[in-house]
Tab-separated table of C-alpha atoms in Angstrom:
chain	number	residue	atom	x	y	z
A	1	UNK	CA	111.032	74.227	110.005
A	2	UNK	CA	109.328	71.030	111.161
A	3	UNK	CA	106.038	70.899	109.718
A	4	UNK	CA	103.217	68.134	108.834
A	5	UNK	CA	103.007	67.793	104.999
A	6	UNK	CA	99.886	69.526	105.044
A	7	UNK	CA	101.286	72.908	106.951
A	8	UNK	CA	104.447	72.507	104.169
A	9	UNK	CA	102.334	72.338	101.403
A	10	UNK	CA	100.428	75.590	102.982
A	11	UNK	CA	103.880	77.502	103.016
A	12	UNK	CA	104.485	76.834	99.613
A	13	UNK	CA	101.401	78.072	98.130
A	14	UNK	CA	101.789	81.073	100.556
A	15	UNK	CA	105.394	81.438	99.748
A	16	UNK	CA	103.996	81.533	95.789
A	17	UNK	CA	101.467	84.026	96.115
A	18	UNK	CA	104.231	86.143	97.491
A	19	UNK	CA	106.624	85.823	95.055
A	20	UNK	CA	104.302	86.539	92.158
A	21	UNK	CA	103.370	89.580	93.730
A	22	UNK	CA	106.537	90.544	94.690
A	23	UNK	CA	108.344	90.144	91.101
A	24	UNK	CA	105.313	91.257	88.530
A	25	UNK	CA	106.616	94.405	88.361
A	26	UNK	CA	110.090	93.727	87.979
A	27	UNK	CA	109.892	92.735	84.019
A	28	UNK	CA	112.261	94.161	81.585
A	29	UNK	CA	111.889	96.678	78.792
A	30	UNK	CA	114.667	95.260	76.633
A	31	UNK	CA	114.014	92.361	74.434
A	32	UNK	CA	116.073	90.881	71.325
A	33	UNK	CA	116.415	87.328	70.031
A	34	UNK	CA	118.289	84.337	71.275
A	35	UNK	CA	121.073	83.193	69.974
A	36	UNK	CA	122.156	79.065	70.124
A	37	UNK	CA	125.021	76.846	68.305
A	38	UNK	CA	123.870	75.622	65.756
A	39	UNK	CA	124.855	72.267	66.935
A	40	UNK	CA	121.131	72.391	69.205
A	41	UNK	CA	117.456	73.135	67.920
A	42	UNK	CA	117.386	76.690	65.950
A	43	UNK	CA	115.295	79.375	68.144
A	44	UNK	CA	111.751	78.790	67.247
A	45	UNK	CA	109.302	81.959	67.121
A	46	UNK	CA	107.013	83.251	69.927
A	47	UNK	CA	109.769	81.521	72.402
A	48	UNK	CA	111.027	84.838	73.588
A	49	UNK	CA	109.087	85.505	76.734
A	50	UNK	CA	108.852	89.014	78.453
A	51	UNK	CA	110.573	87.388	81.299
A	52	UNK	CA	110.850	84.154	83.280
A	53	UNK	CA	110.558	83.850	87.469
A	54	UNK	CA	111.896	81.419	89.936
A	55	UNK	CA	110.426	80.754	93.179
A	56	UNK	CA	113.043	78.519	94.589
A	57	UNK	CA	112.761	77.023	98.200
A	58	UNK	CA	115.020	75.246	100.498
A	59	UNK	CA	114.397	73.794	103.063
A	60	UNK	CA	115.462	70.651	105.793
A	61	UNK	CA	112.441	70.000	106.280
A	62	UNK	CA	110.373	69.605	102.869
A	63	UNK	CA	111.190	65.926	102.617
A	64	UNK	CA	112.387	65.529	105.612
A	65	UNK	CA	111.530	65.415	109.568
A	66	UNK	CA	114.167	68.273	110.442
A	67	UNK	CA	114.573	71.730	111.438
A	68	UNK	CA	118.019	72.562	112.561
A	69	UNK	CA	121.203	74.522	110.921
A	70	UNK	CA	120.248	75.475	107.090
A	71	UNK	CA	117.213	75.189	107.788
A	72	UNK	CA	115.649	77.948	105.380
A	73	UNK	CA	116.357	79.516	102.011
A	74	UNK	CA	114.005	81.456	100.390
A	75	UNK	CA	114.893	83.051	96.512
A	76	UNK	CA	112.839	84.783	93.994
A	77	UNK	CA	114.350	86.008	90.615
A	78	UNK	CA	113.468	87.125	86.836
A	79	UNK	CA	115.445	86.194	84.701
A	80	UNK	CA	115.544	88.865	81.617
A	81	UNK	CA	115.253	88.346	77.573
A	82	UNK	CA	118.439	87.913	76.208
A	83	UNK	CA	120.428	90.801	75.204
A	84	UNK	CA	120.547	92.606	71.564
A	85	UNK	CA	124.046	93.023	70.236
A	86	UNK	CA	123.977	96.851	70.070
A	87	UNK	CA	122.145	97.091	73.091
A	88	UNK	CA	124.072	99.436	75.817
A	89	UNK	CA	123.172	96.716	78.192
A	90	UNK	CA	126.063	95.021	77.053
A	91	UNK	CA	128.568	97.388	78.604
A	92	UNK	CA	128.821	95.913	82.105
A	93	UNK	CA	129.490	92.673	80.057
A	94	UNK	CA	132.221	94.621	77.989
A	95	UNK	CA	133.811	96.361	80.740
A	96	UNK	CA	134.324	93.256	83.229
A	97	UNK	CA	136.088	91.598	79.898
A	98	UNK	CA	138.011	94.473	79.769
A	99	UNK	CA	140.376	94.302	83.032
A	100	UNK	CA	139.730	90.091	83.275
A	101	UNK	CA	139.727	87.165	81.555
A	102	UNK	CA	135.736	86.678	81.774
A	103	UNK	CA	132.975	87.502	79.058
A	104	UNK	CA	134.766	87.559	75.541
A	105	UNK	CA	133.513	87.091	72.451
A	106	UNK	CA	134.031	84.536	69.653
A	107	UNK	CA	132.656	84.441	66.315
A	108	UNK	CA	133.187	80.848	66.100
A	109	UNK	CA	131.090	80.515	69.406
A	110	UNK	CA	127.640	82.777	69.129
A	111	UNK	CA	127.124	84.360	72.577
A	112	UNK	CA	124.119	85.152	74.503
A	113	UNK	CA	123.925	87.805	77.166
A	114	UNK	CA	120.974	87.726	79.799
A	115	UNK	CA	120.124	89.355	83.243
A	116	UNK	CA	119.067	88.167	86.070
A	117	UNK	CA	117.718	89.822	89.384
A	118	UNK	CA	117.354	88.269	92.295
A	119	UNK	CA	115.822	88.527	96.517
A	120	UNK	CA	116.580	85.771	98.813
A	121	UNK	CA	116.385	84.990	102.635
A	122	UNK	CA	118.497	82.381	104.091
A	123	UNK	CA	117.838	81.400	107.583
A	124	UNK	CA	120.345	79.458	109.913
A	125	UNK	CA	119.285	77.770	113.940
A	126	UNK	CA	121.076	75.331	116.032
A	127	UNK	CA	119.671	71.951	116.709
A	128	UNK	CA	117.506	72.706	119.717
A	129	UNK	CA	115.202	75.538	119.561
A	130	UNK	CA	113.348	75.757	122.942
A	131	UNK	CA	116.631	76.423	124.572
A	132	UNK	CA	117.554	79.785	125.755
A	133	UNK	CA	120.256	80.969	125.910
A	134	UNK	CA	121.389	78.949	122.698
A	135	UNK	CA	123.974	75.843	123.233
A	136	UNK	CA	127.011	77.503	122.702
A	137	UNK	CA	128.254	74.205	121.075
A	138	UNK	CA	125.838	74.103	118.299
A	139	UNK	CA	125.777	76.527	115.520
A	140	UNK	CA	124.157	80.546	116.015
A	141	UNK	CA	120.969	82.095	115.232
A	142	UNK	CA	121.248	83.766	112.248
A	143	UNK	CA	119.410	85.669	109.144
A	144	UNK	CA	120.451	86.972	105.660
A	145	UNK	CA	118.462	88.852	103.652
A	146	UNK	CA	119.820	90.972	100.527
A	147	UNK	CA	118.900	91.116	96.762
A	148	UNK	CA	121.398	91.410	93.751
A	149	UNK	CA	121.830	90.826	90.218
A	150	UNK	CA	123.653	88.947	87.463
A	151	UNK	CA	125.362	89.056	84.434
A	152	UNK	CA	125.051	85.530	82.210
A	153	UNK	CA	126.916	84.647	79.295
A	154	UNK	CA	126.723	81.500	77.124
A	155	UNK	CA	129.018	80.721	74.319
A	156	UNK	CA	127.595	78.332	71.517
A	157	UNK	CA	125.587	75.933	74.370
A	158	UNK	CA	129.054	74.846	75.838
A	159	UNK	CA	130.529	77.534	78.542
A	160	UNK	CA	127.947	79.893	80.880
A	161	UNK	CA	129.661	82.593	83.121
A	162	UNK	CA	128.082	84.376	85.952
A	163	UNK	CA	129.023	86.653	87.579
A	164	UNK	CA	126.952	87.981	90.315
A	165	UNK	CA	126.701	90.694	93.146
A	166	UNK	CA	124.548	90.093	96.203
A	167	UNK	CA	123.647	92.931	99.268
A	168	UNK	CA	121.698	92.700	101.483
A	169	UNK	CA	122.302	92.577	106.212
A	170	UNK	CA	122.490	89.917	108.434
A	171	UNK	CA	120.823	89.796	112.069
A	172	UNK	CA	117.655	91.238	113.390
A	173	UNK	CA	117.507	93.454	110.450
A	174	UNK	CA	117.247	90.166	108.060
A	175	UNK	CA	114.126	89.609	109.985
A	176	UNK	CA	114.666	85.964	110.825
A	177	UNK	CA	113.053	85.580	113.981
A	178	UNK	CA	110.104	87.487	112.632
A	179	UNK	CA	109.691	84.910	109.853
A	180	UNK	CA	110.231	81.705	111.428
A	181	UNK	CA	108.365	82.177	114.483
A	182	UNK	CA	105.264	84.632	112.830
A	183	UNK	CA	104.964	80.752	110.081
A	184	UNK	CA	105.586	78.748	113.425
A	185	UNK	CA	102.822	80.286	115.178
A	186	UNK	CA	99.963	80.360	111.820
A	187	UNK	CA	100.476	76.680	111.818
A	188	UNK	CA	100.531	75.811	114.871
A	189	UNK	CA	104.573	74.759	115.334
A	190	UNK	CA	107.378	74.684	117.892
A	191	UNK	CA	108.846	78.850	118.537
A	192	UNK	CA	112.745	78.840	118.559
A	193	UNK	CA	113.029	80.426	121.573
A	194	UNK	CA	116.746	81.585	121.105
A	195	UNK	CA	116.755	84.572	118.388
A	196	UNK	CA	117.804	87.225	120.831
A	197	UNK	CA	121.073	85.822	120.430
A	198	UNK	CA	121.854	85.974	116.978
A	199	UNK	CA	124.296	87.412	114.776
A	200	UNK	CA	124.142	90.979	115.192
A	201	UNK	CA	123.485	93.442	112.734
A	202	UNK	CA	125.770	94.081	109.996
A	203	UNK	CA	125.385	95.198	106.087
A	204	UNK	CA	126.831	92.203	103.105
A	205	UNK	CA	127.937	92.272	99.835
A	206	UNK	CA	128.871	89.320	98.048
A	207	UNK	CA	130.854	89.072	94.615
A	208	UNK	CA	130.790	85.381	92.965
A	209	UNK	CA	132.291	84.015	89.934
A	210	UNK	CA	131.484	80.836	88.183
A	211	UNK	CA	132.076	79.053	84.671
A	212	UNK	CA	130.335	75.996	84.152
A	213	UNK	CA	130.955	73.865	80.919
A	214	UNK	CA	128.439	71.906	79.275
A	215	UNK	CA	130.295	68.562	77.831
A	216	UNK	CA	127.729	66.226	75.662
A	217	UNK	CA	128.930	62.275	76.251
A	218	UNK	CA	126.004	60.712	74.497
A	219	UNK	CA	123.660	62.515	71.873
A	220	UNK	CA	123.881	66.532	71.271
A	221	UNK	CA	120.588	68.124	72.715
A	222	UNK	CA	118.952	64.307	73.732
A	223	UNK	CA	121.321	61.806	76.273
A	224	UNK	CA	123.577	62.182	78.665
A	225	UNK	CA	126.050	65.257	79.645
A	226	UNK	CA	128.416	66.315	82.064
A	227	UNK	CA	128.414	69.466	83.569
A	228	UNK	CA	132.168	70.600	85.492
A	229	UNK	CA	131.832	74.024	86.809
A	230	UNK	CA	134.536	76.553	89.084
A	231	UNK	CA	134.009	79.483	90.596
A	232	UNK	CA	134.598	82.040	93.668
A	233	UNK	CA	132.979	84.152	96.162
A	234	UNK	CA	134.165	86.998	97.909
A	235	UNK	CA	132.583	89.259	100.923
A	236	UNK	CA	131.812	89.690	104.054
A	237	UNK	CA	129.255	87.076	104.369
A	238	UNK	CA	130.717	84.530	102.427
A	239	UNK	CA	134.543	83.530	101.427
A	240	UNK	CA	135.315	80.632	99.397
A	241	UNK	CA	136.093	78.890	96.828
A	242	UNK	CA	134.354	75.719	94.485
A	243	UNK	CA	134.493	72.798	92.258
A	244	UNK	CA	132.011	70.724	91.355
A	245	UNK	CA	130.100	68.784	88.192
A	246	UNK	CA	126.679	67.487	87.343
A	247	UNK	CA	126.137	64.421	85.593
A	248	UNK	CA	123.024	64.652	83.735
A	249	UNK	CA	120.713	62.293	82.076
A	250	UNK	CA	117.799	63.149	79.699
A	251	UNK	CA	116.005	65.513	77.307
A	252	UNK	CA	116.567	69.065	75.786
A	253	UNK	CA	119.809	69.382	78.143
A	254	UNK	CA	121.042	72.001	76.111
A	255	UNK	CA	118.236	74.419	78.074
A	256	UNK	CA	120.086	75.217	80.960
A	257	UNK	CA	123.683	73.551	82.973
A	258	UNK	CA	121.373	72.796	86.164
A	259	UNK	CA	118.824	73.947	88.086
A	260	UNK	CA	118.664	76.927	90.424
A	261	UNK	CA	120.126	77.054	93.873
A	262	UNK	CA	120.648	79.286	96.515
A	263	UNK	CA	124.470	79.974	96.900
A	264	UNK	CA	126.473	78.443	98.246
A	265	UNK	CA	124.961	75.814	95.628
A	266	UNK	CA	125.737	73.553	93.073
A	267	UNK	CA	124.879	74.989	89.771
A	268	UNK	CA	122.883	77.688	90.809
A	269	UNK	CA	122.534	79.723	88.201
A	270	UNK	CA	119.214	81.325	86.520
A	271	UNK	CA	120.460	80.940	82.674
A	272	UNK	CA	117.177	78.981	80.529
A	273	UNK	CA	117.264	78.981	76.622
A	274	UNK	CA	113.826	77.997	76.127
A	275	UNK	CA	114.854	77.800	72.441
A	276	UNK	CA	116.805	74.815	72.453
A	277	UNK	CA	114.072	72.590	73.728
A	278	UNK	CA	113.791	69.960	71.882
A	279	UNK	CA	109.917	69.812	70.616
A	280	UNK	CA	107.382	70.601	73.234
A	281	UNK	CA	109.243	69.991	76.579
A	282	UNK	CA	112.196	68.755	78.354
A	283	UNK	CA	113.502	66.937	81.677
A	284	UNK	CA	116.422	65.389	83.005
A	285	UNK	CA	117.878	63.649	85.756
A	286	UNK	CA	120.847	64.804	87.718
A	287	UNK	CA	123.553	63.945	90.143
A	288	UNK	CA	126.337	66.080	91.612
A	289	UNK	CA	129.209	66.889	94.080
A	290	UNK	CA	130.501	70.027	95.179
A	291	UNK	CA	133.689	70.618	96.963
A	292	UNK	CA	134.154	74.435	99.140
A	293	UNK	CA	137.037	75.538	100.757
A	294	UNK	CA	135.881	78.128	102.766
A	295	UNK	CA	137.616	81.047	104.142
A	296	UNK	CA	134.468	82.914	105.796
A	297	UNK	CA	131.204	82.308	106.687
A	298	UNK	CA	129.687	85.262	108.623
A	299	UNK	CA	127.118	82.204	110.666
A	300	UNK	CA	129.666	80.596	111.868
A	301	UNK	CA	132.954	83.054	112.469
A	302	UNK	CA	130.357	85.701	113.869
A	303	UNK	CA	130.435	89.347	112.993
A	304	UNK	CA	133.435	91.293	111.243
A	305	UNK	CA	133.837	94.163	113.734
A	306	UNK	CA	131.548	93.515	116.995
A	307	UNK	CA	131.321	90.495	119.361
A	308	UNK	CA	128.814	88.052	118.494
A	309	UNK	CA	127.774	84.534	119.121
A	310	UNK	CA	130.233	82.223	116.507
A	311	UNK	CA	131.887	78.434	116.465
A	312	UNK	CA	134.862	77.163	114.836
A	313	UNK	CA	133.914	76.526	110.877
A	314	UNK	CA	135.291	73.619	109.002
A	315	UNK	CA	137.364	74.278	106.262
A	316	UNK	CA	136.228	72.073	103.991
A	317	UNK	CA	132.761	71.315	103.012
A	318	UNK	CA	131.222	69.220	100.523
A	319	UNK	CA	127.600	68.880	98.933
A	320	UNK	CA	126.171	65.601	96.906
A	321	UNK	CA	122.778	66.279	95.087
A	322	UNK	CA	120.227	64.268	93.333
A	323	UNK	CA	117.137	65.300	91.663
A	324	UNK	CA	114.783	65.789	88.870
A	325	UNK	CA	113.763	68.863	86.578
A	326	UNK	CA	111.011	68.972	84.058
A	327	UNK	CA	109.920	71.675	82.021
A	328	UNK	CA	106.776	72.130	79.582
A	329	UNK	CA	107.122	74.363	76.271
A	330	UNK	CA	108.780	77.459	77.255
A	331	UNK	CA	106.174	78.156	79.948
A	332	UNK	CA	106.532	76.536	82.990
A	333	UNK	CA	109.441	74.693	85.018
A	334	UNK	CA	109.640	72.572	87.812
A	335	UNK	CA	112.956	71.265	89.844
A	336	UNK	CA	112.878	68.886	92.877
A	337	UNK	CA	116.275	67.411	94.315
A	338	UNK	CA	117.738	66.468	97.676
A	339	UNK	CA	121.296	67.977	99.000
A	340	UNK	CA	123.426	66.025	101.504
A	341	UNK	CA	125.662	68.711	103.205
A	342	UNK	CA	128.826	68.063	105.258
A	343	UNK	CA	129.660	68.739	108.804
A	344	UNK	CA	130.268	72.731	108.825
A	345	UNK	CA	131.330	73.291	111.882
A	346	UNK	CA	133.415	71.692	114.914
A	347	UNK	CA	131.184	69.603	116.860
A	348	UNK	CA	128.545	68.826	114.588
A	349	UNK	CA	127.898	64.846	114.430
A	350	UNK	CA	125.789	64.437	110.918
A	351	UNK	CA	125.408	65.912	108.008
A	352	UNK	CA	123.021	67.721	107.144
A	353	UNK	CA	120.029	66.992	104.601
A	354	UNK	CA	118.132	69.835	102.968
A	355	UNK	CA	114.872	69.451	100.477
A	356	UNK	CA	114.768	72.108	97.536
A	357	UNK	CA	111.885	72.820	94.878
A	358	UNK	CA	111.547	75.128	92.553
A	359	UNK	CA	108.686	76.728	89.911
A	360	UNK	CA	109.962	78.911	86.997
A	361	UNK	CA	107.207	80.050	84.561
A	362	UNK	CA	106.841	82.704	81.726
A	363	UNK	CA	104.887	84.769	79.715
């Protein structure tokens, strides 16, 4: 959403306000300590918070003079305290192990099990918004809103898994016109004119996989690592599969394997072990690629069952990120980076470039 710096910094401070109301209520009863390899800092006492939120946006056009395609993503989650061992939390853990390959147990790695919840908004516009009808060459009007949760495991500091379910609708029931064009009219911005043609009404689930390793090249806790990750998703609104890495350079990397992202996403996962920062704070810079092969994407193929404005999708689709994150004690985070995105569908000229910044904090 174009804006002047000053309306952008306005939505941001709105968009906070929201999310703390939104997610006070949404902190866990179960608590128990963390557990780390005792390769990184031993857990320190009074680190274990009684929960940690992430306001994450996205947007093209936070650093940028843009407002086309992604051009929106919105994401609020809590991460939870990490998991006791007896705890009958664990079961959705132990039962996924069960039937695949994902979430065992090692004694010589020491796991930690956390949850995460999570409510998001993604909004998607073609280039030109004062035309109605939309150009039929340029990419549809579309919303996505849903919430979901996941399940995060890290073994010893080295390997995270997530695994995480998303549900939410797409079309006017996402409530993307309403959004865009309610902010575009408080500050005083262009309307996108063409939202009654959008993707129509339909409910989404998502299912994603990912394992991301955590590979130290120079120092332990303090240097430089590099961070390889794989996964899958698999729904309705999204199909496809990833591979990507961070290379990361800095302090206390043994917090976290990246920042948070809205999915599709590099990284992208909540997981923070405030435990294995390294004295009183921690930061790091990062760059990253991230390769998709994409079998579906419900904003560009259109709707599953009904007719619906859609364009031919590219395939393949690749991301390259840099950015910054810095985080104080185990209170309060903040990540800033810049993604380049590929073409996505046929026609489009450019990539696209999209701004993200996110605040975690805890208490």
């Amino acid at each position: 959403m174009s804006v002047t710096r000053g309306r952008r910094a306005a939505r941001c401070f709105l968009l906070a306000l929201a999310g703390s109301a939104s997610l006070a209520a949404a902190t866990p009863a179960v608590r128990a300590e963390d557990a780390a390899a005792a390769t990184l800092p031993a857990p320190q006492a009074g680190n274990e918070a009684a929960g940690r939120v992430t306001m994450l946006e996205e947007n093209d056009s936070l650093y940028f003079n843009s407002d086309k395609h992604y051009t929106q993503g919105l994401r609020f989650s809590d991460l939870f305290p990490t998991l006791a061992p007896g705890s009958g939390w664990n079961a959705p853990f132990d039962w996924l192990g069960g039937w695949a390959p994902v979430f065992q147990q090692s004694g010589a790695a020491p796991t930690e099990r956390v949850y995460a919840v999570l409510f998001g908004q993604s909004l998607f516009t073609p280039k030109n918004l004062s035309q109605k009808p939309p150009d039929r060459h340029d990419r549809p009007y579309g919303g996505w809103l849903y919430g979901g949760a996941s399940l995060l495991q890290d073994s010893g500091g080295r390997r995270l898994e997530n695994f995480e379910i998303d549900l939410g609708v797409v079309g006017p029931a996402a409530f993307g016109e309403t959004v865009q064009n309610d902010f575009h009219q408080l500050i005083g911005a262009q309307q996108a004119k063409g939202w009654s043609d959008q993707i129509q009404n339909e409910p989404g689930v998502n299912l994603t996989y990912q394992r991301l390793w955590r590979v130290p090249l120079i120092g332990e806790n303090d240097g430089v690592d590099f961070v390889p990750q794989v996964g899958a998703t698999v729904g309705n609104i999204f199909t496809f599969g990833e591979v990507g890495a961070l290379l990361r350079i800095g302090r206390s990397l043994g917090a976290d394997y990246g920042p948070v992202r809205v999915q599709p996403g590099l990284s992208g996962t909540d997981y923070f072990n405030p435990s294995r920062i390294d004295g009183n704070h921690g930061y790091y810079f990062f760059i990253g690629v991230q390769g998709r092969v994409v079998g579906r994407n419900i904003f560009l193929d259109g709707n599953s069952f009904r007719q619906s404005p859609s364009i031919a999708k590219k395939v393949l689709v690749g991301d390259a990120e840099v950015g910054f994150s810095y985080f104080w004690s185990t209170k309060l985070r903040v990540d800033f980076s810049v993604v380049e995105r590929s073409e996505e569908f046929v026609g489009q000229r450019t990539p696209d470039e999209v701004g993200t910044a996110a605040l975690a904090f805890s208490w």
